[in-house]
Amino acid sequence: MHTETTFTNEVINPDLLPKYENVQLSRLHPDYWKIICINLLIFFALLGITIAALLWFVDEVKPNAKWIIPVYITLLVSAFLLFRVSFKKRGYAIRTHDVIYKSGIIAESTTIVPLNRIQHIELNEGLFSRIYKLGSLQLFTAGGQTGHIHISGIAIDEAKRIRDLLLNKLEQLENPSTELNPNE
């Protein structure tokens, strides 16, 4: 017996959709700024040593010191300012059906990944991150490189809780008949 189904394709009013812009985002751990500073200091120390070596050993470079050194200092200060503003703009939210990550200064980027698109979750701790008890979560999606989310600067205990929560949600999506106890 054949039953007829009526195909519908209703118009959606965008004004009635939930606004992701209104979601309160969690900020990165304040100690993550220290890790950014350490990384910047290492980079600029190596760059400064290279510039100093060039100025000391290469005679053709020495006359250019009057503009190389100010450019170096300008880059150093600009990098710290840009990274500071960028740090303050980053945020994330874990919601019932998706994960949101926002970053960027000039070109602001908001990535929203539905939980059913997440294929794999990684929890990473770098050398400096371990010192400050921080970690980073990487969410890999079925959508390819553009849908991945990398959230650095989360307290490691919180990152583990988020990872476990997402893994439980993913298991629920794969096996809807099994109910998980939220107190586990």
JSON list of C-alpha atoms in Angstrom, two decimals:
[
{"chain": "A", "resi": 1, "resn": "MET", "atom": "CA", "xyz": [0.00, 0.00, 0.00]},
{"chain": "A", "resi": 2, "resn": "HIS", "atom": "CA", "xyz": [1.35, 3.37, -1.00]},
{"chain": "A", "resi": 3, "resn": "THR", "atom": "CA", "xyz": [0.77, 6.38, 1.22]},
{"chain": "A", "resi": 4, "resn": "GLU", "atom": "CA", "xyz": [1.13, 9.81, -0.22]},
{"chain": "A", "resi": 5, "resn": "THR", "atom": "CA", "xyz": [3.33, 12.30, 1.51]},
{"chain": "A", "resi": 6, "resn": "THR", "atom": "CA", "xyz": [2.97, 15.91, 0.76]},
{"chain": "A", "resi": 7, "resn": "PHE", "atom": "CA", "xyz": [6.25, 17.67, 0.16]},
{"chain": "A", "resi": 8, "resn": "THR", "atom": "CA", "xyz": [6.55, 21.02, 1.86]},
{"chain": "A", "resi": 9, "resn": "ASN", "atom": "CA", "xyz": [9.30, 23.56, 1.65]},
{"chain": "A", "resi": 10, "resn": "GLU", "atom": "CA", "xyz": [8.28, 26.44, 3.87]},
{"chain": "A", "resi": 11, "resn": "VAL", "atom": "CA", "xyz": [10.00, 29.81, 3.85]},
{"chain": "A", "resi": 12, "resn": "ILE", "atom": "CA", "xyz": [11.94, 30.51, 7.04]},
{"chain": "A", "resi": 13, "resn": "ASN", "atom": "CA", "xyz": [11.82, 33.98, 8.49]},
{"chain": "A", "resi": 14, "resn": "PRO", "atom": "CA", "xyz": [15.48, 34.80, 9.41]},
{"chain": "A", "resi": 15, "resn": "ASP", "atom": "CA", "xyz": [14.25, 37.18, 12.14]},
{"chain": "A", "resi": 16, "resn": "LEU", "atom": "CA", "xyz": [12.79, 34.20, 14.04]},
{"chain": "A", "resi": 17, "resn": "LEU", "atom": "CA", "xyz": [16.05, 32.22, 14.08]},
{"chain": "A", "resi": 18, "resn": "PRO", "atom": "CA", "xyz": [18.12, 32.28, 17.27]},
{"chain": "A", "resi": 19, "resn": "LYS", "atom": "CA", "xyz": [20.83, 34.94, 17.21]},
{"chain": "A", "resi": 20, "resn": "TYR", "atom": "CA", "xyz": [24.28, 33.49, 17.86]},
{"chain": "A", "resi": 21, "resn": "GLU", "atom": "CA", "xyz": [25.51, 37.04, 18.44]},
{"chain": "A", "resi": 22, "resn": "ASN", "atom": "CA", "xyz": [23.50, 37.13, 21.70]},
{"chain": "A", "resi": 23, "resn": "VAL", "atom": "CA", "xyz": [25.23, 34.08, 23.17]},
{"chain": "A", "resi": 24, "resn": "GLN", "atom": "CA", "xyz": [27.42, 34.84, 26.19]},
{"chain": "A", "resi": 25, "resn": "LEU", "atom": "CA", "xyz": [30.87, 33.53, 25.25]},
{"chain": "A", "resi": 26, "resn": "SER", "atom": "CA", "xyz": [33.34, 32.11, 27.76]},
{"chain": "A", "resi": 27, "resn": "ARG", "atom": "CA", "xyz": [36.66, 33.94, 27.73]},
{"chain": "A", "resi": 28, "resn": "LEU", "atom": "CA", "xyz": [40.04, 32.27, 27.58]},
{"chain": "A", "resi": 29, "resn": "HIS", "atom": "CA", "xyz": [41.92, 31.81, 30.83]},
{"chain": "A", "resi": 30, "resn": "PRO", "atom": "CA", "xyz": [43.85, 35.00, 31.80]},
{"chain": "A", "resi": 31, "resn": "ASP", "atom": "CA", "xyz": [47.10, 33.00, 32.11]},
{"chain": "A", "resi": 32, "resn": "TYR", "atom": "CA", "xyz": [46.91, 32.24, 28.40]},
{"chain": "A", "resi": 33, "resn": "TRP", "atom": "CA", "xyz": [48.05, 35.85, 27.83]},
{"chain": "A", "resi": 34, "resn": "LYS", "atom": "CA", "xyz": [51.30, 34.93, 29.62]},
{"chain": "A", "resi": 35, "resn": "ILE", "atom": "CA", "xyz": [51.84, 32.05, 27.18]},
{"chain": "A", "resi": 36, "resn": "ILE", "atom": "CA", "xyz": [51.24, 34.35, 24.22]},
{"chain": "A", "resi": 37, "resn": "CYS", "atom": "CA", "xyz": [53.79, 36.80, 25.69]},
{"chain": "A", "resi": 38, "resn": "ILE", "atom": "CA", "xyz": [56.36, 34.04, 26.22]},
{"chain": "A", "resi": 39, "resn": "ASN", "atom": "CA", "xyz": [55.94, 32.89, 22.62]},
{"chain": "A", "resi": 40, "resn": "LEU", "atom": "CA", "xyz": [56.23, 36.45, 21.31]},
{"chain": "A", "resi": 41, "resn": "LEU", "atom": "CA", "xyz": [59.31, 37.09, 23.45]},
{"chain": "A", "resi": 42, "resn": "ILE", "atom": "CA", "xyz": [61.00, 33.93, 22.15]},
{"chain": "A", "resi": 43, "resn": "PHE", "atom": "CA", "xyz": [60.19, 34.87, 18.55]},
{"chain": "A", "resi": 44, "resn": "PHE", "atom": "CA", "xyz": [61.39, 38.46, 18.92]},
{"chain": "A", "resi": 45, "resn": "ALA", "atom": "CA", "xyz": [64.49, 37.40, 20.88]},
{"chain": "A", "resi": 46, "resn": "LEU", "atom": "CA", "xyz": [65.49, 35.06, 18.04]},
{"chain": "A", "resi": 47, "resn": "LEU", "atom": "CA", "xyz": [64.69, 37.75, 15.48]},
{"chain": "A", "resi": 48, "resn": "GLY", "atom": "CA", "xyz": [66.67, 40.31, 17.49]},
{"chain": "A", "resi": 49, "resn": "ILE", "atom": "CA", "xyz": [69.67, 37.97, 17.75]},
{"chain": "A", "resi": 50, "resn": "THR", "atom": "CA", "xyz": [69.54, 37.40, 13.99]},
{"chain": "A", "resi": 51, "resn": "ILE", "atom": "CA", "xyz": [69.34, 41.14, 13.29]},
{"chain": "A", "resi": 52, "resn": "ALA", "atom": "CA", "xyz": [72.18, 41.86, 15.73]},
{"chain": "A", "resi": 53, "resn": "ALA", "atom": "CA", "xyz": [74.34, 39.18, 14.10]},
{"chain": "A", "resi": 54, "resn": "LEU", "atom": "CA", "xyz": [73.66, 40.62, 10.65]},
{"chain": "A", "resi": 55, "resn": "LEU", "atom": "CA", "xyz": [74.45, 44.14, 11.85]},
{"chain": "A", "resi": 56, "resn": "TRP", "atom": "CA", "xyz": [77.64, 42.96, 13.55]},
{"chain": "A", "resi": 57, "resn": "PHE", "atom": "CA", "xyz": [79.05, 40.62, 10.91]},
{"chain": "A", "resi": 58, "resn": "VAL", "atom": "CA", "xyz": [77.72, 41.86, 7.54]},
{"chain": "A", "resi": 59, "resn": "ASP", "atom": "CA", "xyz": [79.27, 45.18, 6.56]},
{"chain": "A", "resi": 60, "resn": "GLU", "atom": "CA", "xyz": [76.65, 45.86, 3.87]},
{"chain": "A", "resi": 61, "resn": "VAL", "atom": "CA", "xyz": [73.87, 45.75, 6.49]},
{"chain": "A", "resi": 62, "resn": "LYS", "atom": "CA", "xyz": [75.50, 48.10, 9.04]},
{"chain": "A", "resi": 63, "resn": "PRO", "atom": "CA", "xyz": [74.53, 51.38, 7.26]},
{"chain": "A", "resi": 64, "resn": "ASN", "atom": "CA", "xyz": [70.87, 50.26, 7.41]},
{"chain": "A", "resi": 65, "resn": "ALA", "atom": "CA", "xyz": [70.84, 50.01, 11.21]},
{"chain": "A", "resi": 66, "resn": "LYS", "atom": "CA", "xyz": [69.22, 53.45, 11.49]},
{"chain": "A", "resi": 67, "resn": "TRP", "atom": "CA", "xyz": [65.99, 52.09, 10.03]},
{"chain": "A", "resi": 68, "resn": "ILE", "atom": "CA", "xyz": [66.27, 48.32, 10.85]},
{"chain": "A", "resi": 69, "resn": "ILE", "atom": "CA", "xyz": [66.24, 48.89, 14.63]},
{"chain": "A", "resi": 70, "resn": "PRO", "atom": "CA", "xyz": [63.18, 51.23, 14.66]},
{"chain": "A", "resi": 71, "resn": "VAL", "atom": "CA", "xyz": [61.31, 48.83, 12.36]},
{"chain": "A", "resi": 72, "resn": "TYR", "atom": "CA", "xyz": [62.16, 45.95, 14.72]},
{"chain": "A", "resi": 73, "resn": "ILE", "atom": "CA", "xyz": [60.92, 47.90, 17.76]},
{"chain": "A", "resi": 74, "resn": "THR", "atom": "CA", "xyz": [57.75, 48.96, 15.90]},
{"chain": "A", "resi": 75, "resn": "LEU", "atom": "CA", "xyz": [57.04, 45.34, 14.93]},
{"chain": "A", "resi": 76, "resn": "LEU", "atom": "CA", "xyz": [57.60, 44.19, 18.50]},
{"chain": "A", "resi": 77, "resn": "VAL", "atom": "CA", "xyz": [55.23, 46.76, 20.01]},
{"chain": "A", "resi": 78, "resn": "SER", "atom": "CA", "xyz": [52.62, 46.24, 17.25]},
{"chain": "A", "resi": 79, "resn": "ALA", "atom": "CA", "xyz": [52.69, 42.46, 17.70]},
{"chain": "A", "resi": 80, "resn": "PHE", "atom": "CA", "xyz": [52.11, 42.74, 21.46]},
{"chain": "A", "resi": 81, "resn": "LEU", "atom": "CA", "xyz": [49.25, 45.22, 20.97]},
{"chain": "A", "resi": 82, "resn": "LEU", "atom": "CA", "xyz": [47.57, 43.18, 18.22]},
{"chain": "A", "resi": 83, "resn": "PHE", "atom": "CA", "xyz": [47.85, 39.94, 20.16]},
{"chain": "A", "resi": 84, "resn": "ARG", "atom": "CA", "xyz": [46.48, 41.63, 23.28]},
{"chain": "A", "resi": 85, "resn": "VAL", "atom": "CA", "xyz": [43.43, 42.96, 21.45]},
{"chain": "A", "resi": 86, "resn": "SER", "atom": "CA", "xyz": [43.00, 39.58, 19.72]},
{"chain": "A", "resi": 87, "resn": "PHE", "atom": "CA", "xyz": [43.22, 37.77, 23.08]},
{"chain": "A", "resi": 88, "resn": "LYS", "atom": "CA", "xyz": [40.43, 39.92, 24.52]},
{"chain": "A", "resi": 89, "resn": "LYS", "atom": "CA", "xyz": [38.17, 39.27, 21.49]},
{"chain": "A", "resi": 90, "resn": "ARG", "atom": "CA", "xyz": [38.34, 35.45, 21.60]},
{"chain": "A", "resi": 91, "resn": "GLY", "atom": "CA", "xyz": [35.55, 33.44, 23.15]},
{"chain": "A", "resi": 92, "resn": "TYR", "atom": "CA", "xyz": [33.71, 30.13, 22.93]},
{"chain": "A", "resi": 93, "resn": "ALA", "atom": "CA", "xyz": [30.41, 28.56, 23.93]},
{"chain": "A", "resi": 94, "resn": "ILE", "atom": "CA", "xyz": [29.25, 24.97, 24.18]},
{"chain": "A", "resi": 95, "resn": "ARG", "atom": "CA", "xyz": [25.55, 24.72, 23.47]},
{"chain": "A", "resi": 96, "resn": "THR", "atom": "CA", "xyz": [23.06, 21.86, 23.27]},
{"chain": "A", "resi": 97, "resn": "HIS", "atom": "CA", "xyz": [23.50, 21.35, 19.53]},
{"chain": "A", "resi": 98, "resn": "ASP", "atom": "CA", "xyz": [26.69, 23.18, 18.57]},
{"chain": "A", "resi": 99, "resn": "VAL", "atom": "CA", "xyz": [30.00, 24.79, 19.55]},
{"chain": "A", "resi": 100, "resn": "ILE", "atom": "CA", "xyz": [30.75, 28.45, 18.84]},
{"chain": "A", "resi": 101, "resn": "TYR", "atom": "CA", "xyz": [34.24, 29.98, 18.60]},
{"chain": "A", "resi": 102, "resn": "LYS", "atom": "CA", "xyz": [34.85, 33.65, 17.90]},
{"chain": "A", "resi": 103, "resn": "SER", "atom": "CA", "xyz": [38.18, 35.32, 17.13]},
{"chain": "A", "resi": 104, "resn": "GLY", "atom": "CA", "xyz": [39.74, 38.05, 15.03]},
{"chain": "A", "resi": 105, "resn": "ILE", "atom": "CA", "xyz": [40.40, 41.75, 15.18]},
{"chain": "A", "resi": 106, "resn": "ILE", "atom": "CA", "xyz": [40.05, 43.25, 11.73]},
{"chain": "A", "resi": 107, "resn": "ALA", "atom": "CA", "xyz": [38.30, 40.30, 10.13]},
{"chain": "A", "resi": 108, "resn": "GLU", "atom": "CA", "xyz": [36.17, 38.88, 12.92]},
{"chain": "A", "resi": 109, "resn": "SER", "atom": "CA", "xyz": [35.44, 35.18, 12.50]},
{"chain": "A", "resi": 110, "resn": "THR", "atom": "CA", "xyz": [32.69, 33.19, 14.19]},
{"chain": "A", "resi": 111, "resn": "THR", "atom": "CA", "xyz": [32.70, 29.45, 13.61]},
{"chain": "A", "resi": 112, "resn": "ILE", "atom": "CA", "xyz": [29.65, 27.42, 14.60]},
{"chain": "A", "resi": 113, "resn": "VAL", "atom": "CA", "xyz": [30.03, 23.66, 14.40]},
{"chain": "A", "resi": 114, "resn": "PRO", "atom": "CA", "xyz": [26.98, 21.44, 14.88]},
{"chain": "A", "resi": 115, "resn": "LEU", "atom": "CA", "xyz": [27.75, 18.55, 17.24]},
{"chain": "A", "resi": 116, "resn": "ASN", "atom": "CA", "xyz": [26.67, 15.99, 14.65]},
{"chain": "A", "resi": 117, "resn": "ARG", "atom": "CA", "xyz": [29.50, 17.22, 12.35]},
{"chain": "A", "resi": 118, "resn": "ILE", "atom": "CA", "xyz": [32.27, 16.62, 14.91]},
{"chain": "A", "resi": 119, "resn": "GLN", "atom": "CA", "xyz": [34.34, 13.58, 13.97]},
{"chain": "A", "resi": 120, "resn": "HIS", "atom": "CA", "xyz": [37.22, 13.74, 16.43]},
{"chain": "A", "resi": 121, "resn": "ILE", "atom": "CA", "xyz": [38.25, 15.72, 19.53]},
{"chain": "A", "resi": 122, "resn": "GLU", "atom": "CA", "xyz": [41.83, 16.34, 20.66]},
{"chain": "A", "resi": 123, "resn": "LEU", "atom": "CA", "xyz": [43.03, 17.76, 23.95]},
{"chain": "A", "resi": 124, "resn": "ASN", "atom": "CA", "xyz": [46.55, 19.18, 23.73]},
{"chain": "A", "resi": 125, "resn": "GLU", "atom": "CA", "xyz": [48.95, 20.61, 26.30]},
{"chain": "A", "resi": 126, "resn": "GLY", "atom": "CA", "xyz": [52.09, 22.40, 25.21]},
{"chain": "A", "resi": 127, "resn": "LEU", "atom": "CA", "xyz": [55.17, 22.92, 27.35]},
{"chain": "A", "resi": 128, "resn": "PHE", "atom": "CA", "xyz": [54.18, 26.39, 28.58]},
{"chain": "A", "resi": 129, "resn": "SER", "atom": "CA", "xyz": [50.50, 25.40, 28.77]},
{"chain": "A", "resi": 130, "resn": "ARG", "atom": "CA", "xyz": [51.36, 22.61, 31.22]},
{"chain": "A", "resi": 131, "resn": "ILE", "atom": "CA", "xyz": [53.21, 25.10, 33.42]},
{"chain": "A", "resi": 132, "resn": "TYR", "atom": "CA", "xyz": [50.04, 27.21, 33.69]},
{"chain": "A", "resi": 133, "resn": "LYS", "atom": "CA", "xyz": [47.69, 24.16, 33.74]},
{"chain": "A", "resi": 134, "resn": "LEU", "atom": "CA", "xyz": [46.07, 25.14, 30.44]},
{"chain": "A", "resi": 135, "resn": "GLY", "atom": "CA", "xyz": [45.16, 23.15, 27.37]},
{"chain": "A", "resi": 136, "resn": "SER", "atom": "CA", "xyz": [43.66, 23.49, 23.95]},
{"chain": "A", "resi": 137, "resn": "LEU", "atom": "CA", "xyz": [40.75, 21.66, 22.40]},
{"chain": "A", "resi": 138, "resn": "GLN", "atom": "CA", "xyz": [40.66, 20.82, 18.72]},
{"chain": "A", "resi": 139, "resn": "LEU", "atom": "CA", "xyz": [37.38, 19.79, 17.17]},
{"chain": "A", "resi": 140, "resn": "PHE", "atom": "CA", "xyz": [37.69, 18.12, 13.79]},
{"chain": "A", "resi": 141, "resn": "THR", "atom": "CA", "xyz": [34.62, 18.12, 11.59]},
{"chain": "A", "resi": 142, "resn": "ALA", "atom": "CA", "xyz": [33.30, 16.18, 8.65]},
{"chain": "A", "resi": 143, "resn": "GLY", "atom": "CA", "xyz": [33.18, 19.44, 6.70]},
{"chain": "A", "resi": 144, "resn": "GLY", "atom": "CA", "xyz": [36.90, 19.62, 6.11]},
{"chain": "A", "resi": 145, "resn": "GLN", "atom": "CA", "xyz": [39.52, 22.13, 7.20]},
{"chain": "A", "resi": 146, "resn": "THR", "atom": "CA", "xyz": [37.24, 25.17, 7.30]},
{"chain": "A", "resi": 147, "resn": "GLY", "atom": "CA", "xyz": [34.92, 23.69, 9.92]},
{"chain": "A", "resi": 148, "resn": "HIS", "atom": "CA", "xyz": [37.61, 22.79, 12.44]},
{"chain": "A", "resi": 149, "resn": "ILE", "atom": "CA", "xyz": [37.79, 24.67, 15.71]},
{"chain": "A", "resi": 150, "resn": "HIS", "atom": "CA", "xyz": [40.97, 25.15, 17.76]},
{"chain": "A", "resi": 151, "resn": "ILE", "atom": "CA", "xyz": [40.36, 26.72, 21.18]},
{"chain": "A", "resi": 152, "resn": "SER", "atom": "CA", "xyz": [43.56, 27.43, 23.10]},
{"chain": "A", "resi": 153, "resn": "GLY", "atom": "CA", "xyz": [43.87, 28.84, 26.60]},
{"chain": "A", "resi": 154, "resn": "ILE", "atom": "CA", "xyz": [41.30, 26.80, 28.51]},
{"chain": "A", "resi": 155, "resn": "ALA", "atom": "CA", "xyz": [42.03, 25.62, 32.05]},
{"chain": "A", "resi": 156, "resn": "ILE", "atom": "CA", "xyz": [42.97, 21.94, 31.65]},
{"chain": "A", "resi": 157, "resn": "ASP", "atom": "CA", "xyz": [40.27, 20.71, 34.05]},
{"chain": "A", "resi": 158, "resn": "GLU", "atom": "CA", "xyz": [37.62, 22.66, 32.16]},
{"chain": "A", "resi": 159, "resn": "ALA", "atom": "CA", "xyz": [39.00, 21.45, 28.81]},
{"chain": "A", "resi": 160, "resn": "LYS", "atom": "CA", "xyz": [38.73, 17.84, 30.03]},
{"chain": "A", "resi": 161, "resn": "ARG", "atom": "CA", "xyz": [35.15, 18.42, 31.20]},
{"chain": "A", "resi": 162, "resn": "ILE", "atom": "CA", "xyz": [34.23, 19.98, 27.83]},
{"chain": "A", "resi": 163, "resn": "ARG", "atom": "CA", "xyz": [35.90, 17.09, 25.96]},
{"chain": "A", "resi": 164, "resn": "ASP", "atom": "CA", "xyz": [34.03, 14.51, 28.06]},
{"chain": "A", "resi": 165, "resn": "LEU", "atom": "CA", "xyz": [30.74, 16.38, 27.67]},
{"chain": "A", "resi": 166, "resn": "LEU", "atom": "CA", "xyz": [31.15, 16.54, 23.89]},
{"chain": "A", "resi": 167, "resn": "LEU", "atom": "CA", "xyz": [32.16, 12.87, 23.69]},
{"chain": "A", "resi": 168, "resn": "ASN", "atom": "CA", "xyz": [29.03, 11.95, 25.70]},
{"chain": "A", "resi": 169, "resn": "LYS", "atom": "CA", "xyz": [26.86, 14.08, 23.42]},
{"chain": "A", "resi": 170, "resn": "LEU", "atom": "CA", "xyz": [28.45, 12.50, 20.33]},
{"chain": "A", "resi": 171, "resn": "GLU", "atom": "CA", "xyz": [27.76, 9.04, 21.74]},
{"chain": "A", "resi": 172, "resn": "GLN", "atom": "CA", "xyz": [24.14, 10.04, 22.37]},
{"chain": "A", "resi": 173, "resn": "LEU", "atom": "CA", "xyz": [23.85, 11.21, 18.75]},
{"chain": "A", "resi": 174, "resn": "GLU", "atom": "CA", "xyz": [25.29, 7.90, 17.48]},
{"chain": "A", "resi": 175, "resn": "ASN", "atom": "CA", "xyz": [23.21, 5.76, 19.88]},
{"chain": "A", "resi": 176, "resn": "PRO", "atom": "CA", "xyz": [20.01, 7.70, 20.62]},
{"chain": "A", "resi": 177, "resn": "SER", "atom": "CA", "xyz": [18.51, 4.70, 22.45]},
{"chain": "A", "resi": 178, "resn": "THR", "atom": "CA", "xyz": [21.15, 4.82, 25.20]},
{"chain": "A", "resi": 179, "resn": "GLU", "atom": "CA", "xyz": [20.55, 7.46, 27.82]},
{"chain": "A", "resi": 180, "resn": "LEU", "atom": "CA", "xyz": [23.52, 8.79, 29.72]},
{"chain": "A", "resi": 181, "resn": "ASN", "atom": "CA", "xyz": [23.38, 9.80, 33.33]},
{"chain": "A", "resi": 182, "resn": "PRO", "atom": "CA", "xyz": [24.37, 13.49, 33.49]},
{"chain": "A", "resi": 183, "resn": "ASN", "atom": "CA", "xyz": [25.95, 12.88, 36.92]},
{"chain": "A", "resi": 184, "resn": "GLU", "atom": "CA", "xyz": [28.56, 10.48, 35.52]}
]
